[in-house]
Coordinates of C-alpha atoms in Angstrom, one line a residue:
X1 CA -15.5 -10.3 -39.3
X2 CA -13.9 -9.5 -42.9
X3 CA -10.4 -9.4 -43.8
X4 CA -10.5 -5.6 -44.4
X5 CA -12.2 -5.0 -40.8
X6 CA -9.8 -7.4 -39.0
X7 CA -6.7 -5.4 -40.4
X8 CA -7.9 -2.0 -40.2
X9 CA -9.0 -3.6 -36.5
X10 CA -5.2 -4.6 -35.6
X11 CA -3.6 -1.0 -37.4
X12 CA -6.3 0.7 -34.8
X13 CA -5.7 -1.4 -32.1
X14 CA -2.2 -1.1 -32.1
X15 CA -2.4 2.9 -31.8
X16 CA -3.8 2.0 -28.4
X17 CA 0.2 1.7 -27.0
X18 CA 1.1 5.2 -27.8
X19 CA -2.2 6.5 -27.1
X20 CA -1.6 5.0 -23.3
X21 CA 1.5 6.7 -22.9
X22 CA 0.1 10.2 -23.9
X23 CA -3.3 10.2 -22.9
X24 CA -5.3 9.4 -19.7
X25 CA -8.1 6.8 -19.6
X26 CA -10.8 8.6 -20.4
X27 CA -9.5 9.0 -23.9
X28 CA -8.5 5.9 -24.7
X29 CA -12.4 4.8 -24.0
X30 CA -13.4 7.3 -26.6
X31 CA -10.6 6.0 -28.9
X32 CA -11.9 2.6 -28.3
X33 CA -15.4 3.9 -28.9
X34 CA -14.3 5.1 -32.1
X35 CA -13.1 1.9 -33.7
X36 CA -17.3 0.5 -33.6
X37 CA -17.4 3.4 -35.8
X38 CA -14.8 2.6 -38.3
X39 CA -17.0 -0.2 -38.0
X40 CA -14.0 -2.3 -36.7
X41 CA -15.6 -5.1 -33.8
X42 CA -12.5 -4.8 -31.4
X43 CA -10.9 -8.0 -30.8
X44 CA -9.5 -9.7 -27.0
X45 CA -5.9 -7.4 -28.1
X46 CA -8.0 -4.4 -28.1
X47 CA -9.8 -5.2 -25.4
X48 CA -7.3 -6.1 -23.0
X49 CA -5.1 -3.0 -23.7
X50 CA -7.9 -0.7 -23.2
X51 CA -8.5 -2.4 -19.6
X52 CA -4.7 -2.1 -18.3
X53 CA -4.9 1.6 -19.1
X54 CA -8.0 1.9 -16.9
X55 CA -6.0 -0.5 -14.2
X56 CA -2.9 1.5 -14.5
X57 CA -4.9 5.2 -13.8
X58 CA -7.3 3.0 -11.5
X59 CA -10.6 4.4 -13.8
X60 CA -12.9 2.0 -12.4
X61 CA -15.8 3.6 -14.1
X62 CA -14.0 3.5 -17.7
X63 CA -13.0 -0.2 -17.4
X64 CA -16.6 -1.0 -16.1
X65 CA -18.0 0.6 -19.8
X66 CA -15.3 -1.6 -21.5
X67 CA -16.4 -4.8 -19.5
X68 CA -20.2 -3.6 -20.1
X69 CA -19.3 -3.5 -24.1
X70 CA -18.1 -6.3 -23.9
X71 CA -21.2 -8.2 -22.8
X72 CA -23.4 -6.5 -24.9
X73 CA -21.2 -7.2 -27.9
X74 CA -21.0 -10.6 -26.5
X75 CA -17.1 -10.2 -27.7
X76 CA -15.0 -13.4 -27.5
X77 CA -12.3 -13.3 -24.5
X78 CA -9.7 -14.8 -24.3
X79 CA -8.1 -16.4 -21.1
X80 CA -5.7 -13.3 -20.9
X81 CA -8.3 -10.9 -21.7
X82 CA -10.5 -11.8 -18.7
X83 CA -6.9 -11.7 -16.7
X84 CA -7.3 -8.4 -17.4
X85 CA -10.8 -7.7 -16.3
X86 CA -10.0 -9.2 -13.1
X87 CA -6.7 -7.0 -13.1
X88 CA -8.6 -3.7 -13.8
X89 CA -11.1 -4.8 -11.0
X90 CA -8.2 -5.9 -8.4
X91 CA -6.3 -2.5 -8.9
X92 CA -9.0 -0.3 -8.6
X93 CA -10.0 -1.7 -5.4
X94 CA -13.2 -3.3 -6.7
X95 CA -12.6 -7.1 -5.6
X96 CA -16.6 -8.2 -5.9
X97 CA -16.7 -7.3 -9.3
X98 CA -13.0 -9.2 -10.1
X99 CA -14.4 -12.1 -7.9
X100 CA -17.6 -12.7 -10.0
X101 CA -15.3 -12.7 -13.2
X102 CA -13.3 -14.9 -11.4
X103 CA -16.0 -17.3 -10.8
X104 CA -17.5 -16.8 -14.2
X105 CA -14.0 -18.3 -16.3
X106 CA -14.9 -21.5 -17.6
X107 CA -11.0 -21.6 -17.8
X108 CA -8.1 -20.1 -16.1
X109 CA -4.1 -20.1 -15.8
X110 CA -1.3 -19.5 -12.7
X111 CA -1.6 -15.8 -13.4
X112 CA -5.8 -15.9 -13.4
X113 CA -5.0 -17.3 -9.6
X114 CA -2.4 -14.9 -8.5
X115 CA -4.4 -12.1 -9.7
X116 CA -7.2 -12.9 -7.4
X117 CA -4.7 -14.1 -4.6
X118 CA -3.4 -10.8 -4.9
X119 CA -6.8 -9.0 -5.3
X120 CA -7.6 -10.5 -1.8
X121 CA -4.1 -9.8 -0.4
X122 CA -4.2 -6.0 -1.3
X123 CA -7.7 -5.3 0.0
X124 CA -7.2 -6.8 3.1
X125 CA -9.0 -10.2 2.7
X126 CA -6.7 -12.3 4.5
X127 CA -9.0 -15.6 4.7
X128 CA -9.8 -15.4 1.5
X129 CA -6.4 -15.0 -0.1
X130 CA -5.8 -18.0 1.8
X131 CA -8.5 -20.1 0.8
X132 CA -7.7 -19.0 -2.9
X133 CA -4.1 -19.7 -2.5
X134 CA -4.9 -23.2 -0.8
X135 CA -7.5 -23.9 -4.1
X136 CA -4.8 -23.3 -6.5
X137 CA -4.0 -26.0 -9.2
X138 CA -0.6 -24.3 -9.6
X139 CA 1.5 -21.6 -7.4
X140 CA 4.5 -19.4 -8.5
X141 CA 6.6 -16.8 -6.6
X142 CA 4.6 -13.9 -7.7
X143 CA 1.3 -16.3 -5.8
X144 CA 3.5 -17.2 -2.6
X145 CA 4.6 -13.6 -2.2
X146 CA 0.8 -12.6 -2.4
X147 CA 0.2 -14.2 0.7
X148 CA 3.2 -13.6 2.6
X149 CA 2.9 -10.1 2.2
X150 CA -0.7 -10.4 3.4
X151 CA 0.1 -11.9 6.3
X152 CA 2.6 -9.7 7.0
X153 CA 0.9 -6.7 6.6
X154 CA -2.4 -8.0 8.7
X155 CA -0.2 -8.3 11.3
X156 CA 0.1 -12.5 11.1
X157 CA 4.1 -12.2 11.4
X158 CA 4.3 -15.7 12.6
X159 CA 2.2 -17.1 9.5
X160 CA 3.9 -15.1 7.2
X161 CA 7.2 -17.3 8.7
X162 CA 5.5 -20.2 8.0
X163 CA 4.4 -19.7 4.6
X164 CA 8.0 -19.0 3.6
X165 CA 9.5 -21.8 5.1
X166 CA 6.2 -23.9 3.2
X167 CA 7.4 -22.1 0.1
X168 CA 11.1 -23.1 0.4
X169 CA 10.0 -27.1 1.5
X170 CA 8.1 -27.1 -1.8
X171 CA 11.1 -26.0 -3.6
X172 CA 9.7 -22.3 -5.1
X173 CA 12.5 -19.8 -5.0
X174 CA 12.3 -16.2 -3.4
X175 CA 13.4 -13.1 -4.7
X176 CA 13.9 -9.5 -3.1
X177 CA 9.9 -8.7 -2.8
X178 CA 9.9 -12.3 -0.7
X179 CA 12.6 -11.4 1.5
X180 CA 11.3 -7.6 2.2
X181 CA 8.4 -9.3 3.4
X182 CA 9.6 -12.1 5.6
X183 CA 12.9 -9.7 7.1
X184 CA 9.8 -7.3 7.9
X185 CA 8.1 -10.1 9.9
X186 CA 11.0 -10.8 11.9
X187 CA 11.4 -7.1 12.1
X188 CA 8.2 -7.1 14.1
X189 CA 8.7 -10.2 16.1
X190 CA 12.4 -9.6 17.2
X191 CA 13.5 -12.4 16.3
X192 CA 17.4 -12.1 15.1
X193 CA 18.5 -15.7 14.8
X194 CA 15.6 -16.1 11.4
X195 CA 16.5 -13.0 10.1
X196 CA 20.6 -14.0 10.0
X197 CA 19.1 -17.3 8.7
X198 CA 17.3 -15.4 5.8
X199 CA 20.1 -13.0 5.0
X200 CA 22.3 -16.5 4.5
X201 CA 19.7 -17.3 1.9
X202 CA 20.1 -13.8 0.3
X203 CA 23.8 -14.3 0.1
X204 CA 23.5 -17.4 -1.4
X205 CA 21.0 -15.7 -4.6
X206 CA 22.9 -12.4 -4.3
X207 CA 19.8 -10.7 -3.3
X208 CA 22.1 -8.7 -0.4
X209 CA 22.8 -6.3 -3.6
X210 CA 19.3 -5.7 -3.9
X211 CA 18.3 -1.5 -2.7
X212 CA 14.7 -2.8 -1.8
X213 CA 15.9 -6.4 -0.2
X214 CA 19.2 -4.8 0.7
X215 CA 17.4 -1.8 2.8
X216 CA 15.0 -4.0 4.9
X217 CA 17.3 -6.3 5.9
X218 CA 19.4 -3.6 7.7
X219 CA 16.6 -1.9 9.1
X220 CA 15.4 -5.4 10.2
X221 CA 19.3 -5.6 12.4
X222 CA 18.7 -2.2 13.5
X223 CA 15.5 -3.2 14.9
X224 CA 16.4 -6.3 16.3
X225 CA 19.0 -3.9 18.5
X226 CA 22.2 -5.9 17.0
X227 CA 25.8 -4.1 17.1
X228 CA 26.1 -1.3 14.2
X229 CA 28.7 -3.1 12.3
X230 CA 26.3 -5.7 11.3
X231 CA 24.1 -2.4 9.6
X232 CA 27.1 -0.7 8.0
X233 CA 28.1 -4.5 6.5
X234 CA 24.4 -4.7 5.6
X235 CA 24.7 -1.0 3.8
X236 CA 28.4 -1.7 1.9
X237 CA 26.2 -5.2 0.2
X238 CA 23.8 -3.4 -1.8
X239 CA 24.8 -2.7 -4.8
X240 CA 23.4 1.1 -5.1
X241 CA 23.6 3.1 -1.7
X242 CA 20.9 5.6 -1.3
X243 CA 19.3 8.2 1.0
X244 CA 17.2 5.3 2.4
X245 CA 19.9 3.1 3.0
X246 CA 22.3 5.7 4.6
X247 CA 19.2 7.1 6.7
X248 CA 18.9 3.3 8.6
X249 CA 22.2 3.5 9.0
X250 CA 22.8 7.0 10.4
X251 CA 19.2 6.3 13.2
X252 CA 21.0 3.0 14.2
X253 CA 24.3 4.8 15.1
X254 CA 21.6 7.4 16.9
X255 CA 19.4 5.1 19.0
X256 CA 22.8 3.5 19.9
X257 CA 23.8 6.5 21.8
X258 CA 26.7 6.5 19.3
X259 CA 26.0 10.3 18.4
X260 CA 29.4 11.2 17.2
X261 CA 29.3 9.2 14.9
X262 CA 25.8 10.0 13.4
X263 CA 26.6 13.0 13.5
X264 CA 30.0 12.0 10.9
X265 CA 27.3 10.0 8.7
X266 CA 25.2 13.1 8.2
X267 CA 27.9 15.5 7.4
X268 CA 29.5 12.6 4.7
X269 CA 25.8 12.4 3.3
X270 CA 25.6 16.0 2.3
X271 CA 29.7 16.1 1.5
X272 CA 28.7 12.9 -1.3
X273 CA 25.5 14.6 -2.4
X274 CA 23.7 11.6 -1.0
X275 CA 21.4 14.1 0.1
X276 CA 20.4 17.8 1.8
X277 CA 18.7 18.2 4.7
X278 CA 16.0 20.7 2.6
X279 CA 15.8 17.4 0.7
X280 CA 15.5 14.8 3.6
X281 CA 12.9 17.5 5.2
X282 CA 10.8 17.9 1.6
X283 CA 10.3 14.0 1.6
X284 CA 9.0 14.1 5.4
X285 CA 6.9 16.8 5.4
X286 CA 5.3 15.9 2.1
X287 CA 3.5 12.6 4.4
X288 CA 1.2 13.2 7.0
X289 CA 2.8 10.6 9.4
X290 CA 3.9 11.6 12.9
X291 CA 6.6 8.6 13.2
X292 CA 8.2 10.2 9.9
X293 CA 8.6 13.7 11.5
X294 CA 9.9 12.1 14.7
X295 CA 12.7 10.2 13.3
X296 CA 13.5 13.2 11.0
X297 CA 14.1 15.3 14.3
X298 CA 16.1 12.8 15.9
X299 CA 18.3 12.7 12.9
X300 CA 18.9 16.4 12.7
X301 CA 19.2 16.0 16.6
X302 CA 21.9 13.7 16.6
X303 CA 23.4 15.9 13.9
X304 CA 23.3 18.8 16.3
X305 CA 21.2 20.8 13.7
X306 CA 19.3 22.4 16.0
X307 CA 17.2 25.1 14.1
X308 CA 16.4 22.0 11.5
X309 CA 15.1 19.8 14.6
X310 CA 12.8 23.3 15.7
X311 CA 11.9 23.5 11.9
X312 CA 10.2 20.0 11.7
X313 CA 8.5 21.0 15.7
X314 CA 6.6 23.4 14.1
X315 CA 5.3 21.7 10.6
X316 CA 4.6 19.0 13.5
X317 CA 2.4 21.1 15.5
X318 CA 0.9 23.0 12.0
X319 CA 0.0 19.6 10.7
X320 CA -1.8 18.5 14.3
X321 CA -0.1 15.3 13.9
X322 CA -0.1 13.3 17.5
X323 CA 3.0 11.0 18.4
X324 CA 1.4 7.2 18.4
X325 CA 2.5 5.5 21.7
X326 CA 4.9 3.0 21.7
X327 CA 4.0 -0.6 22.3
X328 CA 6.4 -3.2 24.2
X329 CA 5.5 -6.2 26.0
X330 CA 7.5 -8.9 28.0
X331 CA 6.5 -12.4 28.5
X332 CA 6.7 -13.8 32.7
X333 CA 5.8 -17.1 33.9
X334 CA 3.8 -17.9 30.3
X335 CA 1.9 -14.6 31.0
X336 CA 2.8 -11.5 28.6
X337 CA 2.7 -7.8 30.0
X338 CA 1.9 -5.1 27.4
X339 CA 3.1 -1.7 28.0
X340 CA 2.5 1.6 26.2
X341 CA 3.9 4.7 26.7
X342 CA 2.2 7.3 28.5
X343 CA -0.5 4.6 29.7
X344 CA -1.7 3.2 33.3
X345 CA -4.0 0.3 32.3
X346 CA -1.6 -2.8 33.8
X347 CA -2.9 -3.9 36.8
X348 CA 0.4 -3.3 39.0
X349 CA 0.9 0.2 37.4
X350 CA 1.0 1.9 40.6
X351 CA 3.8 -0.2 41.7
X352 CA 5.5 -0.5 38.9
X353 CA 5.9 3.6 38.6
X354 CA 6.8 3.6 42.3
X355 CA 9.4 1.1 41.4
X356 CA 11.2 3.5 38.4
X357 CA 10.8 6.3 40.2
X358 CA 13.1 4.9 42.8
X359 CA 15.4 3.8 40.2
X360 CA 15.9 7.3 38.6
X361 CA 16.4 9.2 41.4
X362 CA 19.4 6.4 42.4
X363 CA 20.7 7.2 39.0
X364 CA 20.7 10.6 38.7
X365 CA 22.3 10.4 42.5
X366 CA 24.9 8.0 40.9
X367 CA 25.4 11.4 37.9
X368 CA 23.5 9.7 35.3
X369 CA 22.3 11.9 32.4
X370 CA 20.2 11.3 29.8
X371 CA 21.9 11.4 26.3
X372 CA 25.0 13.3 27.4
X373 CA 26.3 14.3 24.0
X374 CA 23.1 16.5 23.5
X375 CA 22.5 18.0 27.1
X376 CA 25.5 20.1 27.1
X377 CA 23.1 22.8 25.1
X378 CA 21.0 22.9 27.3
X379 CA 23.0 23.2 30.6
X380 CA 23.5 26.7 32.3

């Protein structure tokens, strides 16, 4: 290519950063279109902008025409350039055509790996993210969080503990994204004594004053059923307290039975602006999930705000939405019981209802009432 084509190439190429900002992805193919006719060859800079605009709006189709000029141009890529291919690929969800670039690179970095770690991570590959993870010549935090994550989300809580400890032995440090995902893991598996172990870590790298890091880790005690104090200590660590934060807090004081005191939280959350409750019931309704509306009731319930709690009833029932039974499980003589809510599939169900239907009819002989700070409404 001339001199005079490679500079008017890099003045045209760099209007492709503002162009991003202002325009979707569609344009920027036609702007990229438009430099063949300016009779500029677009280099790998021009190349690879063009494809994080189509990963960042997830325009598979656009970045496919890029990649399909690109071959037909036979343009020269760099090893960041074809990062970006796969990229483009990975983020809009198509992980064939990202693999077969991937196995195409006659060279390739850390990132080329995480990128297709991550590709298989996000699309629910587990075994493959693995066996990419395992093949890598070289690993960073961004690669070990790839697969922790995955496991963690596939529902592999106990390999998503052992990759972190694997990724502490070989001396890779975590950050907040690591520590969301492992506190979430223990979250899961109720298991209290790691997750204290992991917030020592995040002490020690300050990562307590993180909002994200911060946040899990007191939904993870609140989970784990530990005394409230350990959540409000969790709550005064991070650094910026929001409407997330002071939400775990407020349903830990509520499935506590400590109602007053919810109810003191909520009112101090609207006094400091933290929140409204149109605001807290915007964010709910705007999701179609059934756990989201539940807990939002139970926090204007525990707040004695009665015609909000009726309010989010009814987008409940105009929505359809069905409560998801709960799970629980117990583990006897090396054999574990599962439970759900509502069901009758365990093999001494019969027995076991005749059993807790003896029991509450002794309490409530004994004067037992369930959630006595909220019944009084409802009593003649």
């Amino acid at each position: 290519m001339s001199t005079t084509c490679s500079m008017k190439c890099l003045r045209e190429t760099h209007q492709l950063r503002p162009l991003r900002l202002m325009h979707g992805s569609g344009e920027v193919v036609c702007y990229f279109k438009h430099l063949q006719e300016l009779g500029a060859s677009p280099d790998e800079f021009a190349v690879s902008s063009a494809l994080s605009v189509s990963a960042n709006l997830h325009a598979l189709d656009d970045g496919r025409q890029i990649h399909a000029f690109v071959v037909k141009k036979n343009v020269a890529m760099d090893v960041a350039a074809r990062n970006s291919l796969i990229n483009m690929y990975v983020k809009c969800g198509s992980v064939d055509d990202a693999e077969m670039v991937f196995d195409e690179m006659p060279e390739r970095d850390v990132y080329t790996w995480t990128v297709m770690v991550n590709g298989y991570a996000l699309n629910g590959r587990l075994s493959q993210a693995m066996d990419c993870f395992d093949r890598m010549p070289w690993r960073n935090t961004v690669s070990w969080n790839s697969v922790i994550s995955a496991c963690q989300r596939e529902g592999c809580d106990e390999m998503a503990m052992e990759m972190f400890n694997k990724m502490r032995r070989q001396g890779e440090v975590p950050n907040n994204l690591t520590f969301v995902a492992v506190l979430k893991a223990c979250s899961c598996l109720q298991i209290l004594e790691k997750g204290e172990g992991i917030h020592g870590c995040m002490v020690k790298s300050w990562w307590t004053k993180d909002v994200l890091a911060g946040c899990t880790l007191m939904d993870m005690y609140a989970k784990c059923g530990v005394h409230v104090s350990d959540v409000q200590k969790a709550l005064e660590d991070i650094k910026e307290q929001s409407i997330v934060s002071w939400s775990i807090l407020l349903a830990s004081y509520a499935q506590n039975g400590k109602i007053m005191e919810a109810e003191g939280i909520f009112h101090g959350m609207l006094e400091r602006n933290v929140v409204s409750w149109n605001v807290m019931l915007a964010g709910y309704v705007q999701n179609d999930n059934s756990a989201a509306h539940i807990a939002l009731a139970e926090t204007f319930a525990a707040a004695r705000m009665w015609e909000n709690v009726a309010e989010v009833r009814t987008v409940f029932k105009e929505k359809k939405l069905l409560k998801e039974p709960g799970c629980s499980w117990i583990e006897i003589r090396n054999q574990k019981h599962t439970f759900l809510s509502c069901g009758n599939a365990h093999l001494q169900n019969n027995s076991i209802q005749t059993t807790l239907s003896n029991l509450y009819c002794n309490m409530k002989d004994k004067g037992y009432v369930q959630h006595p700070e909220l019944a009084f409404g409802m009593v003649s």
